[in-house]
CSV table of C-alpha atoms and ligand atoms in Angstrom, one decimal:
chain,number,residue,atom,x,y,z
A,999,MET,CA,-20.9,-96.9,-64.6
A,1000,SER,CA,-18.9,-94.1,-66.3
A,1001,LYS,CA,-20.7,-92.0,-68.8
A,1002,ARG,CA,-19.4,-89.7,-71.5
A,1003,ILE,CA,-21.5,-86.6,-72.1
A,1004,LEU,CA,-21.0,-84.1,-74.9
A,1005,ILE,CA,-22.5,-80.6,-74.9
A,1006,VAL,CA,-22.6,-79.0,-78.4
A,1007,VAL,CA,-23.2,-75.3,-77.8
A,1008,ASP,CA,-25.1,-73.2,-80.4
A,1009,VAL,CA,-23.8,-74.7,-83.6
A,1010,GLN,CA,-26.5,-72.9,-85.7
A,1011,ASN,CA,-26.5,-71.3,-89.1
A,1012,ASP,CA,-26.4,-67.7,-87.9
A,1013,PHE,CA,-23.1,-68.3,-86.1
A,1014,LEU,CA,-21.5,-69.8,-89.3
A,1015,GLU,CA,-19.9,-67.9,-92.2
A,1016,GLY,CA,-22.6,-66.0,-94.0
A,1017,GLY,CA,-24.9,-65.9,-90.9
A,1018,ALA,CA,-26.2,-62.9,-89.0
A,1019,LEU,CA,-23.5,-63.2,-86.2
A,1020,ALA,CA,-20.9,-65.1,-88.2
A,1021,CYS,CA,-17.9,-66.5,-86.3
A,1022,GLU,CA,-15.0,-67.2,-88.6
A,1023,GLY,CA,-14.0,-70.9,-88.8
A,1024,GLY,CA,-17.5,-72.0,-87.8
A,1025,LYS,CA,-18.1,-74.3,-90.8
A,1026,ALA,CA,-14.8,-76.1,-90.3
A,1027,ILE,CA,-15.8,-77.4,-86.8
A,1028,ILE,CA,-18.9,-79.3,-88.2
A,1029,PRO,CA,-17.1,-82.3,-89.6
A,1030,ARG,CA,-14.9,-82.5,-86.5
A,1031,ILE,CA,-17.9,-82.5,-84.3
A,1032,ASN,CA,-19.6,-85.2,-86.5
A,1033,SER,CA,-16.5,-87.4,-86.2
A,1034,ILE,CA,-16.7,-87.6,-82.3
A,1035,LEU,CA,-20.5,-87.8,-81.7
A,1036,ASP,CA,-20.4,-91.7,-81.6
A,1037,ASN,CA,-17.9,-91.5,-78.7
A,1038,TYR,CA,-20.6,-90.3,-76.3
A,1039,ASP,CA,-23.4,-91.9,-74.3
A,1040,TYR,CA,-25.4,-88.6,-74.3
A,1041,VAL,CA,-25.1,-85.8,-76.7
A,1042,ILE,CA,-26.8,-82.6,-75.5
A,1043,ALA,CA,-27.1,-79.6,-77.9
A,1044,THR,CA,-28.1,-76.0,-77.0
A,1045,GLN,CA,-29.9,-73.8,-79.4
A,1046,ASP,CA,-30.1,-70.0,-79.1
A,1047,TRP,CA,-33.8,-69.3,-79.7
A,1048,HIS,CA,-34.8,-65.6,-79.8
A,1049,SER,CA,-38.1,-63.9,-80.7
A,1050,ASP,CA,-38.0,-61.0,-83.1
A,1051,ASP,CA,-38.1,-58.4,-80.3
A,1052,HIS,CA,-35.4,-59.9,-78.1
A,1053,MET,CA,-33.7,-57.4,-75.8
A,1054,SER,CA,-30.2,-58.3,-77.0
A,1055,PHE,CA,-30.8,-57.0,-80.6
A,1056,VAL,CA,-29.2,-53.7,-81.5
A,1057,LYS,CA,-31.4,-50.9,-82.7
A,1058,SER,CA,-28.8,-48.5,-84.1
A,1059,LYS,CA,-25.6,-49.3,-86.0
A,1060,GLU,CA,-23.5,-47.2,-83.6
A,1061,GLU,CA,-24.4,-49.4,-80.7
A,1062,LEU,CA,-23.5,-52.7,-82.4
A,1063,PHE,CA,-21.3,-54.9,-80.0
A,1064,THR,CA,-21.4,-52.2,-77.3
A,1065,THR,CA,-22.4,-53.0,-73.7
A,1066,VAL,CA,-25.2,-50.9,-72.2
A,1067,SER,CA,-27.3,-50.8,-69.1
A,1068,LEU,CA,-30.8,-52.0,-69.8
A,1069,GLU,CA,-34.0,-52.1,-67.6
A,1070,ASN,CA,-37.3,-53.8,-68.3
A,1071,GLU,CA,-40.1,-55.6,-66.4
A,1072,GLU,CA,-37.8,-58.5,-65.5
A,1073,GLY,CA,-35.1,-56.3,-64.0
A,1074,LYS,CA,-31.8,-54.6,-64.8
A,1075,CYS,CA,-28.7,-55.9,-66.5
A,1076,GLU,CA,-25.6,-55.0,-68.5
A,1077,GLN,CA,-26.2,-56.2,-72.0
A,1078,THR,CA,-24.0,-56.5,-75.1
A,1079,LEU,CA,-26.0,-55.6,-78.2
A,1080,TRP,CA,-25.9,-58.1,-81.1
A,1081,PRO,CA,-27.2,-58.1,-84.6
A,1082,LYS,CA,-30.6,-59.9,-84.9
A,1083,HIS,CA,-29.8,-63.6,-84.8
A,1084,CYS,CA,-31.3,-67.1,-84.2
A,1085,LEU,CA,-34.9,-66.1,-84.7
A,1086,GLN,CA,-37.2,-68.9,-83.6
A,1087,ASN,CA,-38.3,-71.2,-86.5
A,1088,THR,CA,-36.0,-69.6,-89.1
A,1089,PHE,CA,-33.0,-70.9,-91.1
A,1090,GLY,CA,-30.6,-68.9,-88.9
A,1091,ALA,CA,-31.6,-70.7,-85.8
A,1092,GLU,CA,-31.5,-74.2,-87.4
A,1093,PHE,CA,-28.6,-76.6,-87.0
A,1094,PRO,CA,-26.6,-76.7,-90.2
A,1095,LYS,CA,-27.7,-79.4,-92.6
A,1096,ASP,CA,-24.4,-81.2,-92.6
A,1097,LEU,CA,-24.2,-81.4,-88.8
A,1098,ASP,CA,-25.4,-84.8,-87.6
A,1099,SER,CA,-28.1,-83.3,-85.3
A,1100,HIS,CA,-30.2,-86.5,-85.5
A,1101,LYS,CA,-27.6,-87.9,-83.0
A,1102,PHE,CA,-28.5,-85.2,-80.4
A,1103,ASN,CA,-30.3,-86.9,-77.5
A,1104,ILE,CA,-31.4,-83.7,-75.7
A,1105,ILE,CA,-31.8,-80.2,-77.2
A,1106,VAL,CA,-32.0,-77.3,-74.8
A,1107,ARG,CA,-33.4,-74.0,-76.1
A,1108,LYS,CA,-32.4,-70.8,-74.5
A,1109,GLY,CA,-32.9,-67.0,-74.9
A,1110,SER,CA,-36.6,-67.4,-75.7
A,1111,ASN,CA,-37.6,-64.9,-73.0
A,1112,PRO,CA,-37.5,-61.6,-75.0
A,1113,LEU,CA,-36.6,-59.7,-71.8
A,1114,ILE,CA,-33.6,-61.7,-70.7
A,1115,ASP,CA,-30.5,-63.0,-72.6
A,1116,SER,CA,-29.1,-66.4,-72.0
A,1117,TYR,CA,-25.5,-67.1,-72.9
A,1118,SER,CA,-25.1,-70.2,-70.7
A,1119,GLY,CA,-27.0,-73.4,-71.6
A,1120,LEU,CA,-27.8,-73.8,-67.9
A,1121,TYR,CA,-29.1,-70.5,-66.7
A,1122,ASP,CA,-30.3,-67.2,-68.2
A,1123,ASN,CA,-28.0,-64.2,-67.7
A,1124,ALA,CA,-28.1,-62.5,-64.4
A,1125,MET,CA,-30.8,-59.8,-63.8
A,1126,THR,CA,-31.3,-57.6,-60.8
A,1127,LYS,CA,-34.7,-56.9,-59.4
A,1128,ASN,CA,-35.4,-55.2,-56.0
A,1129,GLU,CA,-31.7,-55.5,-55.2
A,1130,VAL,CA,-31.9,-59.3,-55.7
A,1131,ILE,CA,-29.8,-61.0,-58.4
A,1132,PHE,CA,-31.5,-63.9,-60.1
A,1133,ARG,CA,-30.9,-66.3,-63.0
A,1134,ASN,CA,-33.6,-68.5,-64.4
A,1135,PRO,CA,-32.7,-72.1,-65.1
A,1136,THR,CA,-33.1,-73.7,-68.5
A,1137,GLY,CA,-33.3,-77.2,-67.0
A,1138,LEU,CA,-29.9,-78.4,-68.2
A,1139,SER,CA,-28.4,-78.2,-64.7
A,1140,GLY,CA,-30.9,-80.8,-63.5
A,1141,VAL,CA,-30.1,-83.1,-66.5
A,1142,LEU,CA,-26.4,-82.8,-65.7
A,1143,LYS,CA,-26.9,-83.5,-62.0
A,1144,GLU,CA,-28.9,-86.6,-62.9
A,1145,LEU,CA,-26.3,-87.9,-65.3
A,1146,ASP,CA,-23.4,-87.1,-63.0
A,1147,CYS,CA,-21.1,-89.9,-61.6
A,1148,GLU,CA,-17.6,-90.3,-60.2
A,1149,ASP,CA,-15.8,-91.2,-63.4
A,1150,CYS,CA,-18.0,-89.3,-65.8
A,1151,CYS,CA,-16.6,-87.0,-68.4
A,1152,THR,CA,-18.4,-83.9,-69.8
A,1153,ASP,CA,-16.9,-82.5,-72.9
A,1154,VAL,CA,-18.0,-79.1,-74.3
A,1155,CYS,CA,-17.6,-77.7,-77.8
A,1156,GLY,CA,-19.4,-75.2,-80.0
A,1157,ILE,CA,-19.9,-71.5,-80.7
A,1158,ALA,CA,-18.9,-68.9,-79.5
A,1159,THR,CA,-15.9,-69.9,-77.3
A,1160,ASP,CA,-15.8,-66.4,-75.7
A,1161,VAL,CA,-19.6,-66.1,-75.1
A,1162,CYS,CA,-21.9,-69.1,-74.8
A,1163,VAL,CA,-19.3,-71.8,-74.5
A,1164,ARG,CA,-17.6,-69.8,-71.8
A,1165,PHE,CA,-20.7,-69.1,-69.8
A,1166,THR,CA,-21.8,-72.8,-70.1
A,1167,VAL,CA,-18.5,-74.2,-68.9
A,1168,ASN,CA,-18.4,-71.7,-66.0
A,1169,ASP,CA,-21.9,-72.7,-64.9
A,1170,ILE,CA,-21.0,-76.5,-65.1
A,1171,LEU,CA,-17.9,-75.9,-63.0
A,1172,ASP,CA,-20.0,-74.0,-60.4
A,1173,LEU,CA,-22.4,-77.0,-60.1
A,1174,GLY,CA,-19.5,-78.8,-58.5
A,1175,LEU,CA,-20.2,-82.1,-60.2
A,1176,ASN,CA,-18.0,-85.2,-59.8
A,1177,SER,CA,-17.6,-85.4,-63.6
A,1178,LYS,CA,-14.5,-84.2,-65.3
A,1179,VAL,CA,-15.1,-81.2,-67.5
A,1180,ARG,CA,-13.1,-80.8,-70.7
A,1181,ILE,CA,-13.1,-78.4,-73.7
A,1182,ILE,CA,-12.6,-79.7,-77.2
A,1183,GLU,CA,-10.4,-76.8,-78.4
A,1184,ASN,CA,-10.6,-77.5,-82.2
A,1185,CYS,CA,-14.4,-77.9,-82.1
A,1186,CYS,CA,-14.9,-74.3,-80.8
A,1187,VAL,CA,-14.8,-70.9,-82.5
A,1188,GLY,CA,-15.0,-67.5,-81.0
A,1189,VAL,CA,-16.8,-64.3,-82.0
A,1190,THR,CA,-13.2,-63.1,-82.4
A,1191,LYS,CA,-9.9,-65.1,-82.6
A,1192,GLU,CA,-8.5,-63.2,-79.6
A,1193,GLY,CA,-11.7,-63.9,-77.7
A,1194,HIS,CA,-11.2,-67.6,-78.4
A,1195,GLU,CA,-7.6,-67.6,-77.4
A,1196,HIS,CA,-8.2,-65.6,-74.3
A,1197,THR,CA,-11.1,-67.9,-73.2
A,1198,ILE,CA,-9.0,-71.1,-73.8
A,1199,ALA,CA,-6.2,-69.6,-71.6
A,1200,GLU,CA,-8.8,-68.7,-68.9
A,1201,PHE,CA,-10.1,-72.3,-68.9
A,1202,LYS,CA,-6.5,-73.7,-68.6
A,1203,GLU,CA,-5.9,-71.4,-65.7
A,1204,LYS,CA,-9.0,-72.8,-64.0
A,1205,GLY,CA,-7.6,-76.4,-64.5
A,1206,VAL,CA,-10.1,-77.3,-67.2
A,1207,ASP,CA,-8.4,-79.8,-69.6
A,1208,THR,CA,-8.4,-78.9,-73.2
A,1209,ILE,CA,-8.4,-81.7,-75.7
A,1210,LEU,CA,-8.5,-82.0,-79.5
A,1211,ALA,CA,-11.0,-84.0,-81.6
B,353,LIG,C1,-24.1,-66.1,-78.6
B,353,LIG,C2,-24.0,-63.8,-78.7
B,353,LIG,C3,-25.4,-63.8,-78.6
B,353,LIG,C4,-23.3,-67.4,-78.6
B,353,LIG,C5,-25.5,-66.1,-78.6
B,353,LIG,O1,-23.9,-68.5,-78.9
B,353,LIG,O2,-22.2,-67.4,-78.2
B,353,LIG,N1,-23.4,-65.0,-78.7
B,353,LIG,N2,-26.1,-64.9,-78.6
B,354,LIG,ZN1,-28.2,-64.9,-78.8
């Protein structure tokens, strides 16, 4: 039997206008996402879920949005430094009140290890330790494999197109599922407009269909 799966990436207060890491146009995608939720058999949401001391948080103004080399007990990585956002159990990490989150069947939290960031909903970012590159799973890849079937469709939307949506889609493609993967273009916003456009173009080049809600 065919299944329709929707993945809603990081639609959380801190990524909306007025939030700590606001993406312009974020609030406008909420009613559009609400209008399609009933079209799916499974709705999966991801939630960025950081502790106060998360390694991705910038410590000086000058370094905001820069990418630096970091090393800690888990290993080494290149890390972009973000403003403090999506702190566990705070308003910024919550789903917005007007998003119909009661319709989410599965919620996957990511980024809760203070020593590793997690852009993708499927795996933490890559870290290198003792010359070995590793990525810890969130568990979502197992869920998607179990739900996979020949004429399934997995649609992805959310925030930010150029960061967490991008990494999530790339990881789904790498799983090599039978399901068709599609991006819902007008239910995504980027950290920047250019980042959004660039990522959509990249998806198209990879043969990922883009659709509109
Ligand atoms: C995100 C930056 C840092 C995202 C999360 O959801 O795209 N971006 N953490
Ligand atoms: Zn984050």
